[in-house]
């Protein structure tokens, strides 16, 4: 049996309305627009409105509706959900089942992927394998995050909290007979020895439960209570692994960097994206960045960027597109596809 190709048949994204600028942050902590812009490229990000109580699956739901509409399929034609997030609505169960319920999709399977900034790349590669195995026809792949509820919004937490934002993106990955389109190659990597260089410790048994959390709070061990990032260390690994992964996916598929029409890096830091762009010798029109508007939305950043790139005409049918991410775990990987 000939394997089917898996093509991205629909894309969508959703971000909360509430815009938080660098100047807004400088009113609540010791930071400033010049520092954030120079070190990260970020000018603003979105935070959910706490009054509205929007959760990760709510954002994912809105992005999913857009992607399903864009794919031109009825939602009942979706036969599996993969939901990538590091900020699920609940400690368990995962957000995939909550999205399945919101979409009223009978009893189809839902899988959560916990690979942080690389979550969407892992989710897309997994969906691709399911489709090529002939298991499913239309898989909804979602990346969504609500970071804002768990950030240390004081000067103590500024090294992390100015970077992250909330949002969601989604694609429908569909089985297709079209021979020249779809996912061509993927690679997925991890290096768990660096798990605690970028992590959120609670809630999890390693550092104990409620009593330990209260103790950590009383002792102001904020690196355990809030997301912790060894920024410089992460930066150095990110630039090396991004490059390795791109070289690997191009080599595996027989393409060269000159063949690329668009490179969409996970939006971790504009300086990282620019560093990689220089290494690959890609002109500006072949790299898509929107971190300036949204900050780092971890698992949501690539599908949000892909959706905006499509809306802006920056990516067209048949374009050769490389999606690459690096993040907590450490995890990293790429997907190369003909859009
Ligand atoms: O998405 C997953 C992967 N994540 C990443 O790839 C992120 C990788 N890391 C980074 O992007 C950068 O390391 C950061 C943007 C997080 C930090 O930039 P940096 O150039 O590495 O700065 P730094 O942490 O070395 O801090 C430099 C100085 C420090 O002050 P002193 O010790 O030199 O006096 C910080 O306290 O900047 C200070 N600082 C700030 N100042 C103003 C840290 N955060 C802020 C802030 N505003 N928000």
mmCIF file of C-alpha atoms and ligand atoms in Angstrom, residues 30-31 35 39-40 117 158-159 162-163 198 229 231-232 234-235 266 268-269 271-272 296 326-327, ligand 1:
data_model
loop_
_atom_site.group_PDB
_atom_site.id
_atom_site.type_symbol
_atom_site.label_atom_id
_atom_site.label_comp_id
_atom_site.label_asym_id
_atom_site.label_seq_id
_atom_site.Cartn_x
_atom_site.Cartn_y
_atom_site.Cartn_z
ATOM 1 C CA UNK A 30 12.044 47.334 37.179
ATOM 2 C CA UNK A 31 12.377 46.887 33.460
ATOM 3 C CA UNK A 35 16.214 46.400 27.594
ATOM 4 C CA UNK A 39 17.690 41.578 24.331
ATOM 5 C CA UNK A 40 14.580 39.887 22.899
ATOM 6 C CA UNK A 117 8.521 25.109 23.019
ATOM 7 C CA UNK A 158 11.624 39.922 35.178
ATOM 8 C CA UNK A 159 14.195 37.705 33.418
ATOM 9 C CA UNK A 162 8.761 39.812 30.152
ATOM 10 C CA UNK A 163 9.352 37.099 27.551
ATOM 11 C CA UNK A 198 14.226 25.589 32.110
ATOM 12 C CA UNK A 229 15.131 29.653 33.181
ATOM 13 C CA UNK A 231 18.701 32.234 30.237
ATOM 14 C CA UNK A 232 22.297 32.381 28.981
ATOM 15 C CA UNK A 234 19.431 28.046 27.261
ATOM 16 C CA UNK A 235 20.406 30.652 24.651
ATOM 17 C CA UNK A 266 9.930 28.955 17.179
ATOM 18 C CA UNK A 268 11.969 32.264 21.510
ATOM 19 C CA UNK A 269 13.978 35.420 21.070
ATOM 20 C CA UNK A 271 18.218 37.478 18.564
ATOM 21 C CA UNK A 272 18.121 33.667 18.274
ATOM 22 C CA UNK A 296 7.315 33.695 23.303
ATOM 23 C CA UNK A 326 14.079 24.396 20.726
ATOM 24 C CA UNK A 327 12.981 24.548 24.328
HETATM 25 O O1 LIG B 1 11.703 29.340 24.228
HETATM 26 C C1 LIG B 1 12.462 28.379 24.858
HETATM 27 C C2 LIG B 1 13.836 28.706 24.969
HETATM 28 N N1 LIG B 1 14.086 29.977 25.591
HETATM 29 C C3 LIG B 1 15.030 30.712 25.095
HETATM 30 O O2 LIG B 1 15.584 30.372 24.075
HETATM 31 C C4 LIG B 1 15.457 31.939 25.849
HETATM 32 C C5 LIG B 1 16.952 32.009 25.830
HETATM 33 N N2 LIG B 1 17.519 33.103 26.643
HETATM 34 C C6 LIG B 1 17.326 34.404 26.353
HETATM 35 O O3 LIG B 1 16.611 34.736 25.431
HETATM 36 C C7 LIG B 1 18.108 35.431 27.142
HETATM 37 O O4 LIG B 1 19.030 34.766 27.955
HETATM 38 C C8 LIG B 1 17.206 36.360 28.006
HETATM 39 C C9 LIG B 1 16.427 37.296 27.115
HETATM 40 C C10 LIG B 1 16.289 35.524 28.848
HETATM 41 C C11 LIG B 1 18.056 37.210 28.928
HETATM 42 O O5 LIG B 1 18.968 37.980 28.173
HETATM 43 P P1 LIG B 1 20.504 38.034 28.584
HETATM 44 O O6 LIG B 1 21.168 38.911 27.607
HETATM 45 O O7 LIG B 1 20.981 36.593 28.681
HETATM 46 O O8 LIG B 1 20.484 38.764 29.982
HETATM 47 P P2 LIG B 1 20.960 38.244 31.415
HETATM 48 O O9 LIG B 1 20.022 37.206 31.946
HETATM 49 O O10 LIG B 1 22.410 37.874 31.314
HETATM 50 O O11 LIG B 1 20.817 39.518 32.298
HETATM 51 C C12 LIG B 1 21.618 40.709 32.047
HETATM 52 C C13 LIG B 1 21.213 41.780 33.040
HETATM 53 C C14 LIG B 1 21.166 41.310 34.485
HETATM 54 O O12 LIG B 1 21.598 42.382 35.305
HETATM 55 P P3 LIG B 1 23.124 42.431 35.848
HETATM 56 O O13 LIG B 1 23.287 41.184 36.666
HETATM 57 O O14 LIG B 1 23.984 42.452 34.629
HETATM 58 O O15 LIG B 1 23.146 43.686 36.641
HETATM 59 C C15 LIG B 1 19.709 41.065 34.745
HETATM 60 O O16 LIG B 1 19.356 41.216 36.104
HETATM 61 O O17 LIG B 1 19.889 42.232 32.746
HETATM 62 C C16 LIG B 1 19.076 42.148 33.936
HETATM 63 N N3 LIG B 1 17.721 41.850 33.530
HETATM 64 C C17 LIG B 1 16.818 42.787 33.176
HETATM 65 N N4 LIG B 1 16.890 44.121 33.145
HETATM 66 C C18 LIG B 1 15.786 44.782 32.735
HETATM 67 C C19 LIG B 1 17.139 40.619 33.390
HETATM 68 N N5 LIG B 1 15.871 40.753 32.976
HETATM 69 C C20 LIG B 1 15.648 42.081 32.839
HETATM 70 C C21 LIG B 1 14.539 42.840 32.436
HETATM 71 N N6 LIG B 1 14.647 44.187 32.414
HETATM 72 N N7 LIG B 1 13.368 42.263 32.070
#
